[in-house]
């Protein structure tokens, strides 16, 4: 892709080198896994590779008490509480509202004659959707975006500060919902029980933080990546415009090619051997999803963006018990958003006078801004 060759946003050459020479490497105090089958096997083995970064997570970091960072049986108990909100039927029921929101955002962009595809479209859309599901004011979406960026960023002090800010924010809303329940997800979480016990306050707040951040970052970066790829491959974009049945496959290829989540971390619970390397209990291992999804042993010509790729069993949403709960929602939002662009602005172009700058994160992949011309 020209955008990656010109700006070096994705470290695909580094990933390829590591897969070929040292697919399981010990670097900077942790293990790094680069091949597909090794990453997939670790995802599928919570008994030896824990999602809990600490045996006693701090109450000052609520996201560590969410389903993202819990192992069975607690993970199973917590996930069951929100699964109902993410059933296929529940997600499909959101489609008309998502479509309305997408067109409202494009109406504003049309009035301006252009947009920052991240700040004006790909960013606000998923935040508005998840805010409505949770029952929190969409007017706070700029604050939500700032918190989300901090949680996946590299500034540890800001990471801790935003945990405190989000704890105060969601704690106040949860207290209000106890007194005055509404038809929203926070009200249901306040009233929910896991094996007969209500959620601890830190667990409830951890849920809210995870849902807000995951519901924002993944879809925003998926849409941003799609527009980068389609701007480079106009033939693909035109083919999808003429045959919308190609769109779901194109979204899957975007998820594979520029995975919104680049890596996930596990803590070694029991000594294990991976690719002839011995990983000791207590050590940490980073699973490089962005590399696994370009593994030559699994994907033919992995550095080629192919909207007709089949099969395409990428790991963009993880694997195993922690497979992303919101995967269907992200796919639906991406399909509706891209459909709307295809209908209204099929001739969009990236403004190539504006430099591309990757978000400050080793955890997710995305660009900070993506100015586009709509005519």
mmCIF file of C-alpha atoms in Angstrom, residues 31-371:
data_model
loop_
_atom_site.group_PDB
_atom_site.id
_atom_site.type_symbol
_atom_site.label_atom_id
_atom_site.label_comp_id
_atom_site.label_asym_id
_atom_site.label_seq_id
_atom_site.Cartn_x
_atom_site.Cartn_y
_atom_site.Cartn_z
ATOM 1 C CA UNK A 31 8.266 -12.330 25.270
ATOM 2 C CA UNK A 32 6.980 -11.369 21.829
ATOM 3 C CA UNK A 33 5.120 -13.840 19.598
ATOM 4 C CA UNK A 34 4.885 -13.099 15.876
ATOM 5 C CA UNK A 35 3.457 -16.174 14.123
ATOM 6 C CA UNK A 36 -0.234 -16.921 13.621
ATOM 7 C CA UNK A 37 -0.412 -20.472 14.989
ATOM 8 C CA UNK A 38 1.580 -19.610 18.121
ATOM 9 C CA UNK A 39 -0.571 -16.547 18.875
ATOM 10 C CA UNK A 40 -3.784 -18.477 18.249
ATOM 11 C CA UNK A 41 -2.691 -21.326 20.534
ATOM 12 C CA UNK A 42 -1.890 -18.923 23.362
ATOM 13 C CA UNK A 43 -5.234 -17.135 22.958
ATOM 14 C CA UNK A 44 -6.955 -20.522 23.255
ATOM 15 C CA UNK A 45 -5.112 -21.562 26.457
ATOM 16 C CA UNK A 46 -6.215 -19.382 29.412
ATOM 17 C CA UNK A 47 -5.093 -22.125 31.786
ATOM 18 C CA UNK A 48 -1.423 -21.468 31.006
ATOM 19 C CA UNK A 49 -1.648 -17.910 29.691
ATOM 20 C CA UNK A 50 -3.611 -15.586 31.935
ATOM 21 C CA UNK A 51 -5.399 -12.388 30.935
ATOM 22 C CA UNK A 52 -4.906 -11.099 34.476
ATOM 23 C CA UNK A 53 -1.791 -8.959 34.537
ATOM 24 C CA UNK A 54 -1.659 -9.275 38.311
ATOM 25 C CA UNK A 55 -3.018 -11.838 40.762
ATOM 26 C CA UNK A 56 -4.335 -8.907 42.816
ATOM 27 C CA UNK A 57 -5.404 -6.142 40.394
ATOM 28 C CA UNK A 58 -5.456 -2.670 41.898
ATOM 29 C CA UNK A 59 -8.863 -1.057 42.560
ATOM 30 C CA UNK A 60 -7.299 2.129 41.159
ATOM 31 C CA UNK A 61 -7.306 0.565 37.673
ATOM 32 C CA UNK A 62 -10.940 -0.470 37.054
ATOM 33 C CA UNK A 63 -10.309 -1.762 33.533
ATOM 34 C CA UNK A 64 -8.190 -4.528 35.113
ATOM 35 C CA UNK A 65 -11.429 -5.752 36.743
ATOM 36 C CA UNK A 66 -13.307 -5.935 33.431
ATOM 37 C CA UNK A 67 -13.848 -9.067 31.328
ATOM 38 C CA UNK A 68 -10.797 -8.051 29.256
ATOM 39 C CA UNK A 69 -8.511 -8.835 32.189
ATOM 40 C CA UNK A 70 -10.280 -11.680 33.983
ATOM 41 C CA UNK A 71 -9.890 -15.444 33.696
ATOM 42 C CA UNK A 72 -12.514 -18.143 34.234
ATOM 43 C CA UNK A 73 -14.651 -18.530 36.259
ATOM 44 C CA UNK A 74 -14.963 -14.765 36.866
ATOM 45 C CA UNK A 75 -14.622 -14.013 33.154
ATOM 46 C CA UNK A 76 -17.531 -16.335 32.353
ATOM 47 C CA UNK A 77 -19.708 -14.752 35.063
ATOM 48 C CA UNK A 78 -19.004 -11.200 33.913
ATOM 49 C CA UNK A 79 -19.352 -11.921 30.196
ATOM 50 C CA UNK A 80 -22.750 -13.527 30.752
ATOM 51 C CA UNK A 81 -24.029 -10.231 32.187
ATOM 52 C CA UNK A 82 -23.557 -8.283 28.949
ATOM 53 C CA UNK A 83 -23.917 -10.999 26.334
ATOM 54 C CA UNK A 84 -27.633 -10.279 25.966
ATOM 55 C CA UNK A 85 -26.909 -6.719 24.842
ATOM 56 C CA UNK A 86 -24.649 -8.071 22.080
ATOM 57 C CA UNK A 87 -26.731 -10.907 20.616
ATOM 58 C CA UNK A 88 -27.064 -10.882 16.811
ATOM 59 C CA UNK A 89 -30.704 -9.803 17.113
ATOM 60 C CA UNK A 90 -29.874 -6.975 19.527
ATOM 61 C CA UNK A 91 -27.074 -5.698 17.297
ATOM 62 C CA UNK A 92 -29.113 -5.832 14.091
ATOM 63 C CA UNK A 93 -31.846 -3.855 15.854
ATOM 64 C CA UNK A 94 -29.357 -0.978 16.126
ATOM 65 C CA UNK A 95 -28.907 -0.737 12.345
ATOM 66 C CA UNK A 96 -31.545 1.976 11.658
ATOM 67 C CA UNK A 97 -30.133 4.210 14.388
ATOM 68 C CA UNK A 98 -26.550 3.697 13.194
ATOM 69 C CA UNK A 99 -27.620 4.598 9.654
ATOM 70 C CA UNK A 100 -29.319 7.774 10.877
ATOM 71 C CA UNK A 101 -26.236 8.823 12.840
ATOM 72 C CA UNK A 102 -23.928 8.114 9.883
ATOM 73 C CA UNK A 103 -25.971 10.290 7.537
ATOM 74 C CA UNK A 104 -26.242 13.092 10.105
ATOM 75 C CA UNK A 105 -22.449 13.189 10.347
ATOM 76 C CA UNK A 106 -22.122 13.166 6.545
ATOM 77 C CA UNK A 107 -24.708 15.961 6.261
ATOM 78 C CA UNK A 108 -22.439 18.147 8.377
ATOM 79 C CA UNK A 109 -19.400 17.147 6.312
ATOM 80 C CA UNK A 110 -21.223 17.935 3.065
ATOM 81 C CA UNK A 111 -22.123 21.377 4.347
ATOM 82 C CA UNK A 112 -18.422 22.013 4.993
ATOM 83 C CA UNK A 113 -17.313 20.509 1.682
ATOM 84 C CA UNK A 114 -14.909 18.074 3.306
ATOM 85 C CA UNK A 115 -14.042 16.389 6.556
ATOM 86 C CA UNK A 116 -11.435 14.847 8.756
ATOM 87 C CA UNK A 117 -12.600 11.266 8.295
ATOM 88 C CA UNK A 118 -11.384 10.439 11.805
ATOM 89 C CA UNK A 119 -12.499 13.451 13.807
ATOM 90 C CA UNK A 120 -15.742 14.096 11.938
ATOM 91 C CA UNK A 121 -16.953 10.623 11.012
ATOM 92 C CA UNK A 122 -15.066 7.462 12.025
ATOM 93 C CA UNK A 123 -14.495 8.801 15.547
ATOM 94 C CA UNK A 124 -17.908 10.206 16.485
ATOM 95 C CA UNK A 125 -20.044 7.417 14.993
ATOM 96 C CA UNK A 126 -19.078 4.503 17.280
ATOM 97 C CA UNK A 127 -18.893 6.789 20.319
ATOM 98 C CA UNK A 128 -22.451 7.977 19.705
ATOM 99 C CA UNK A 129 -23.656 4.395 19.330
ATOM 100 C CA UNK A 130 -21.998 3.015 22.464
ATOM 101 C CA UNK A 131 -22.976 6.106 24.478
ATOM 102 C CA UNK A 132 -26.633 5.502 23.620
ATOM 103 C CA UNK A 133 -26.322 1.814 24.527
ATOM 104 C CA UNK A 134 -24.749 2.636 27.889
ATOM 105 C CA UNK A 135 -27.122 5.531 28.552
ATOM 106 C CA UNK A 136 -24.519 8.290 28.884
ATOM 107 C CA UNK A 137 -24.710 11.754 27.319
ATOM 108 C CA UNK A 138 -23.402 11.867 23.749
ATOM 109 C CA UNK A 139 -22.528 15.530 24.331
ATOM 110 C CA UNK A 140 -19.518 14.263 26.306
ATOM 111 C CA UNK A 141 -18.092 12.463 23.271
ATOM 112 C CA UNK A 142 -14.986 14.660 23.021
ATOM 113 C CA UNK A 143 -14.151 13.729 26.612
ATOM 114 C CA UNK A 144 -14.796 10.045 25.801
ATOM 115 C CA UNK A 145 -12.378 10.232 22.889
ATOM 116 C CA UNK A 146 -9.701 11.837 25.055
ATOM 117 C CA UNK A 147 -10.083 9.081 27.658
ATOM 118 C CA UNK A 148 -9.990 6.370 25.007
ATOM 119 C CA UNK A 149 -6.797 7.757 23.501
ATOM 120 C CA UNK A 150 -5.176 7.900 26.932
ATOM 121 C CA UNK A 151 -6.076 4.311 27.761
ATOM 122 C CA UNK A 152 -4.358 2.937 24.647
ATOM 123 C CA UNK A 153 -1.558 5.513 24.641
ATOM 124 C CA UNK A 154 1.975 5.493 25.974
ATOM 125 C CA UNK A 155 1.678 8.124 28.750
ATOM 126 C CA UNK A 156 1.348 6.102 31.975
ATOM 127 C CA UNK A 157 0.561 9.097 34.195
ATOM 128 C CA UNK A 158 -2.270 10.138 31.891
ATOM 129 C CA UNK A 159 -3.441 6.505 31.790
ATOM 130 C CA UNK A 160 -3.807 6.476 35.580
ATOM 131 C CA UNK A 161 -5.372 9.929 35.692
ATOM 132 C CA UNK A 162 -8.061 9.023 33.164
ATOM 133 C CA UNK A 163 -8.879 5.872 35.152
ATOM 134 C CA UNK A 164 -9.658 8.119 38.124
ATOM 135 C CA UNK A 165 -11.656 10.528 35.989
ATOM 136 C CA UNK A 166 -13.671 7.736 34.382
ATOM 137 C CA UNK A 167 -14.263 6.105 37.777
ATOM 138 C CA UNK A 168 -15.766 9.333 39.098
ATOM 139 C CA UNK A 169 -17.826 9.831 35.928
ATOM 140 C CA UNK A 170 -19.320 6.339 35.736
ATOM 141 C CA UNK A 171 -19.633 6.064 39.511
ATOM 142 C CA UNK A 172 -21.941 9.100 39.570
ATOM 143 C CA UNK A 173 -24.049 7.710 36.716
ATOM 144 C CA UNK A 174 -24.289 4.274 38.368
ATOM 145 C CA UNK A 175 -25.439 5.849 41.642
ATOM 146 C CA UNK A 176 -28.095 7.807 39.767
ATOM 147 C CA UNK A 177 -29.288 4.668 37.954
ATOM 148 C CA UNK A 178 -29.706 2.872 41.283
ATOM 149 C CA UNK A 179 -32.153 5.594 42.310
ATOM 150 C CA UNK A 180 -33.727 6.074 38.895
ATOM 151 C CA UNK A 181 -33.269 3.098 36.529
ATOM 152 C CA UNK A 182 -33.509 3.733 32.782
ATOM 153 C CA UNK A 183 -33.742 1.522 29.709
ATOM 154 C CA UNK A 184 -29.987 1.328 29.182
ATOM 155 C CA UNK A 185 -27.044 -0.963 29.747
ATOM 156 C CA UNK A 186 -25.735 0.776 32.892
ATOM 157 C CA UNK A 187 -29.116 0.363 34.580
ATOM 158 C CA UNK A 188 -29.078 -3.347 33.745
ATOM 159 C CA UNK A 189 -25.530 -3.718 35.062
ATOM 160 C CA UNK A 190 -26.465 -1.954 38.305
ATOM 161 C CA UNK A 191 -29.286 -4.452 38.819
ATOM 162 C CA UNK A 192 -27.388 -7.500 37.564
ATOM 163 C CA UNK A 193 -25.957 -10.312 39.631
ATOM 164 C CA UNK A 194 -23.070 -12.672 38.943
ATOM 165 C CA UNK A 195 -23.756 -16.016 40.603
ATOM 166 C CA UNK A 196 -26.168 -14.392 43.029
ATOM 167 C CA UNK A 197 -23.991 -11.413 43.946
ATOM 168 C CA UNK A 198 -24.218 -7.873 42.554
ATOM 169 C CA UNK A 199 -21.274 -6.459 40.678
ATOM 170 C CA UNK A 200 -18.658 -4.800 42.834
ATOM 171 C CA UNK A 201 -18.443 -1.058 42.076
ATOM 172 C CA UNK A 202 -14.990 -1.479 40.511
ATOM 173 C CA UNK A 203 -16.322 -4.278 38.277
ATOM 174 C CA UNK A 204 -19.248 -2.168 37.092
ATOM 175 C CA UNK A 205 -16.999 0.795 36.362
ATOM 176 C CA UNK A 206 -14.516 -1.507 34.620
ATOM 177 C CA UNK A 207 -17.338 -2.756 32.384
ATOM 178 C CA UNK A 208 -18.300 0.789 31.420
ATOM 179 C CA UNK A 209 -14.724 1.839 30.712
ATOM 180 C CA UNK A 210 -14.047 -1.236 28.575
ATOM 181 C CA UNK A 211 -17.270 -0.943 26.572
ATOM 182 C CA UNK A 212 -16.730 2.747 25.903
ATOM 183 C CA UNK A 213 -13.095 2.377 24.864
ATOM 184 C CA UNK A 214 -13.486 -0.873 22.908
ATOM 185 C CA UNK A 215 -16.626 0.429 21.252
ATOM 186 C CA UNK A 216 -14.709 3.483 20.145
ATOM 187 C CA UNK A 217 -11.159 2.503 19.215
ATOM 188 C CA UNK A 218 -11.795 -0.637 17.169
ATOM 189 C CA UNK A 219 -14.444 0.781 14.839
ATOM 190 C CA UNK A 220 -12.751 4.164 14.472
ATOM 191 C CA UNK A 221 -9.479 2.568 13.402
ATOM 192 C CA UNK A 222 -11.230 -0.030 11.237
ATOM 193 C CA UNK A 223 -12.967 2.730 9.269
ATOM 194 C CA UNK A 224 -9.809 4.814 9.064
ATOM 195 C CA UNK A 225 -7.851 1.825 7.772
ATOM 196 C CA UNK A 226 -10.552 1.037 5.210
ATOM 197 C CA UNK A 227 -10.462 4.560 3.787
ATOM 198 C CA UNK A 228 -6.671 4.491 3.567
ATOM 199 C CA UNK A 229 -6.778 1.190 1.695
ATOM 200 C CA UNK A 230 -9.631 2.106 -0.654
ATOM 201 C CA UNK A 231 -8.070 5.458 -1.476
ATOM 202 C CA UNK A 232 -5.036 3.538 -2.744
ATOM 203 C CA UNK A 233 -7.090 0.883 -4.512
ATOM 204 C CA UNK A 234 -9.787 2.757 -6.422
ATOM 205 C CA UNK A 235 -10.618 -0.294 -8.528
ATOM 206 C CA UNK A 236 -11.659 -2.129 -5.363
ATOM 207 C CA UNK A 237 -13.736 0.823 -4.174
ATOM 208 C CA UNK A 238 -15.527 1.033 -7.521
ATOM 209 C CA UNK A 239 -16.128 -2.722 -7.566
ATOM 210 C CA UNK A 240 -17.737 -2.509 -4.126
ATOM 211 C CA UNK A 241 -19.822 0.477 -5.221
ATOM 212 C CA UNK A 242 -21.239 -1.622 -8.057
ATOM 213 C CA UNK A 243 -21.582 -4.837 -6.042
ATOM 214 C CA UNK A 244 -22.263 -4.280 -2.348
ATOM 215 C CA UNK A 245 -22.019 -8.014 -1.651
ATOM 216 C CA UNK A 246 -18.234 -7.454 -1.757
ATOM 217 C CA UNK A 247 -18.338 -5.088 1.220
ATOM 218 C CA UNK A 248 -18.355 -7.639 4.088
ATOM 219 C CA UNK A 249 -15.292 -9.382 2.625
ATOM 220 C CA UNK A 250 -13.568 -6.034 2.142
ATOM 221 C CA UNK A 251 -14.164 -5.196 5.804
ATOM 222 C CA UNK A 252 -12.642 -8.539 6.843
ATOM 223 C CA UNK A 253 -9.606 -7.846 4.666
ATOM 224 C CA UNK A 254 -9.211 -4.423 6.258
ATOM 225 C CA UNK A 255 -9.335 -6.055 9.690
ATOM 226 C CA UNK A 256 -6.601 -8.442 8.575
ATOM 227 C CA UNK A 257 -4.389 -6.038 6.664
ATOM 228 C CA UNK A 258 -4.323 -3.151 9.155
ATOM 229 C CA UNK A 259 -5.565 -4.777 12.349
ATOM 230 C CA UNK A 260 -7.075 -2.120 14.650
ATOM 231 C CA UNK A 261 -5.603 -3.940 17.666
ATOM 232 C CA UNK A 262 -1.936 -4.695 17.000
ATOM 233 C CA UNK A 263 -1.168 -6.758 20.085
ATOM 234 C CA UNK A 264 -2.577 -8.246 23.254
ATOM 235 C CA UNK A 265 -0.696 -9.279 26.391
ATOM 236 C CA UNK A 266 -0.861 -12.430 28.490
ATOM 237 C CA UNK A 267 0.870 -13.418 31.737
ATOM 238 C CA UNK A 268 2.424 -16.881 31.803
ATOM 239 C CA UNK A 269 0.611 -18.844 34.507
ATOM 240 C CA UNK A 270 2.438 -22.160 34.018
ATOM 241 C CA UNK A 271 5.775 -22.843 32.364
ATOM 242 C CA UNK A 272 5.197 -23.429 28.659
ATOM 243 C CA UNK A 273 7.229 -24.093 25.517
ATOM 244 C CA UNK A 274 6.347 -22.061 22.418
ATOM 245 C CA UNK A 275 8.363 -22.539 19.219
ATOM 246 C CA UNK A 276 11.147 -24.218 21.237
ATOM 247 C CA UNK A 277 11.386 -21.280 23.644
ATOM 248 C CA UNK A 278 10.695 -21.853 27.335
ATOM 249 C CA UNK A 279 8.381 -19.292 28.892
ATOM 250 C CA UNK A 280 8.472 -19.254 32.685
ATOM 251 C CA UNK A 281 5.552 -18.641 35.043
ATOM 252 C CA UNK A 282 5.220 -14.954 35.886
ATOM 253 C CA UNK A 283 6.663 -13.705 32.596
ATOM 254 C CA UNK A 284 4.648 -11.629 30.137
ATOM 255 C CA UNK A 285 4.037 -12.365 26.470
ATOM 256 C CA UNK A 286 2.860 -9.952 23.770
ATOM 257 C CA UNK A 287 0.839 -11.558 20.979
ATOM 258 C CA UNK A 288 1.427 -9.541 17.821
ATOM 259 C CA UNK A 289 -1.910 -9.781 16.042
ATOM 260 C CA UNK A 290 -0.693 -7.396 13.355
ATOM 261 C CA UNK A 291 2.098 -9.832 12.508
ATOM 262 C CA UNK A 292 -0.012 -12.993 12.817
ATOM 263 C CA UNK A 293 -2.461 -11.572 10.297
ATOM 264 C CA UNK A 294 0.379 -11.279 7.762
ATOM 265 C CA UNK A 295 1.803 -14.752 8.349
ATOM 266 C CA UNK A 296 2.834 -16.322 5.032
ATOM 267 C CA UNK A 297 2.129 -19.773 6.432
ATOM 268 C CA UNK A 298 -1.561 -18.930 6.713
ATOM 269 C CA UNK A 299 -2.333 -16.163 4.211
ATOM 270 C CA UNK A 300 -1.336 -16.342 0.561
ATOM 271 C CA UNK A 301 0.471 -13.154 -0.492
ATOM 272 C CA UNK A 302 -0.300 -11.550 2.893
ATOM 273 C CA UNK A 303 1.058 -8.109 1.957
ATOM 274 C CA UNK A 304 -1.506 -7.831 -0.837
ATOM 275 C CA UNK A 305 -4.846 -6.210 0.036
ATOM 276 C CA UNK A 306 -7.427 -8.561 -1.486
ATOM 277 C CA UNK A 307 -11.129 -7.837 -0.904
ATOM 278 C CA UNK A 308 -11.992 -11.289 -2.307
ATOM 279 C CA UNK A 309 -9.633 -13.179 0.026
ATOM 280 C CA UNK A 310 -11.140 -16.484 1.130
ATOM 281 C CA UNK A 311 -10.720 -17.998 3.598
ATOM 282 C CA UNK A 312 -9.760 -15.091 5.836
ATOM 283 C CA UNK A 313 -9.520 -16.399 9.371
ATOM 284 C CA UNK A 314 -7.714 -13.398 10.821
ATOM 285 C CA UNK A 315 -7.167 -12.778 14.536
ATOM 286 C CA UNK A 316 -8.186 -9.110 14.513
ATOM 287 C CA UNK A 317 -10.862 -9.751 17.155
ATOM 288 C CA UNK A 318 -8.760 -12.243 19.104
ATOM 289 C CA UNK A 319 -9.589 -15.897 19.581
ATOM 290 C CA UNK A 320 -11.012 -18.164 22.259
ATOM 291 C CA UNK A 321 -12.949 -17.058 25.333
ATOM 292 C CA UNK A 322 -11.848 -13.437 24.922
ATOM 293 C CA UNK A 323 -13.023 -13.130 21.311
ATOM 294 C CA UNK A 324 -14.243 -9.547 21.042
ATOM 295 C CA UNK A 325 -17.787 -9.227 22.372
ATOM 296 C CA UNK A 326 -18.436 -6.261 20.093
ATOM 297 C CA UNK A 327 -17.114 -7.787 16.862
ATOM 298 C CA UNK A 328 -20.540 -7.905 15.213
ATOM 299 C CA UNK A 329 -21.270 -4.320 16.238
ATOM 300 C CA UNK A 330 -17.965 -3.109 14.780
ATOM 301 C CA UNK A 331 -18.656 -4.934 11.517
ATOM 302 C CA UNK A 332 -22.192 -3.515 11.340
ATOM 303 C CA UNK A 333 -21.039 0.050 12.005
ATOM 304 C CA UNK A 334 -18.298 -0.271 9.387
ATOM 305 C CA UNK A 335 -20.698 -1.678 6.780
ATOM 306 C CA UNK A 336 -23.297 1.045 7.332
ATOM 307 C CA UNK A 337 -20.696 3.824 7.380
ATOM 308 C CA UNK A 338 -19.001 2.639 4.185
ATOM 309 C CA UNK A 339 -22.366 2.062 2.496
ATOM 310 C CA UNK A 340 -23.281 5.654 3.264
ATOM 311 C CA UNK A 341 -20.003 6.925 1.810
ATOM 312 C CA UNK A 342 -20.456 4.799 -1.307
ATOM 313 C CA UNK A 343 -23.954 6.197 -1.812
ATOM 314 C CA UNK A 344 -23.134 9.831 -1.207
ATOM 315 C CA UNK A 345 -19.447 10.423 -1.860
ATOM 316 C CA UNK A 346 -18.118 7.603 -4.075
ATOM 317 C CA UNK A 347 -15.417 9.927 -5.438
ATOM 318 C CA UNK A 348 -13.886 10.819 -2.075
ATOM 319 C CA UNK A 349 -10.125 11.350 -2.084
ATOM 320 C CA UNK A 350 -7.589 11.576 0.681
ATOM 321 C CA UNK A 351 -6.088 15.041 0.895
ATOM 322 C CA UNK A 352 -2.503 14.112 0.142
ATOM 323 C CA UNK A 353 -1.212 17.523 1.134
ATOM 324 C CA UNK A 354 -1.917 16.567 4.759
ATOM 325 C CA UNK A 355 0.679 14.302 6.433
ATOM 326 C CA UNK A 356 -0.427 11.024 8.000
ATOM 327 C CA UNK A 357 0.476 10.566 11.657
ATOM 328 C CA UNK A 358 -0.066 7.353 13.552
ATOM 329 C CA UNK A 359 -1.766 7.444 16.958
ATOM 330 C CA UNK A 360 0.655 7.261 19.888
ATOM 331 C CA UNK A 361 0.149 3.618 20.802
ATOM 332 C CA UNK A 362 1.890 0.272 20.458
ATOM 333 C CA UNK A 363 -1.416 -1.405 21.283
ATOM 334 C CA UNK A 364 -3.705 -0.125 18.507
ATOM 335 C CA UNK A 365 -3.182 0.984 14.916
ATOM 336 C CA UNK A 366 -4.803 4.095 13.530
ATOM 337 C CA UNK A 367 -4.093 7.590 12.270
ATOM 338 C CA UNK A 368 -4.769 10.756 14.223
ATOM 339 C CA UNK A 369 -6.336 12.642 11.315
ATOM 340 C CA UNK A 370 -7.464 11.727 7.817
ATOM 341 C CA UNK A 371 -8.580 14.776 5.805
#
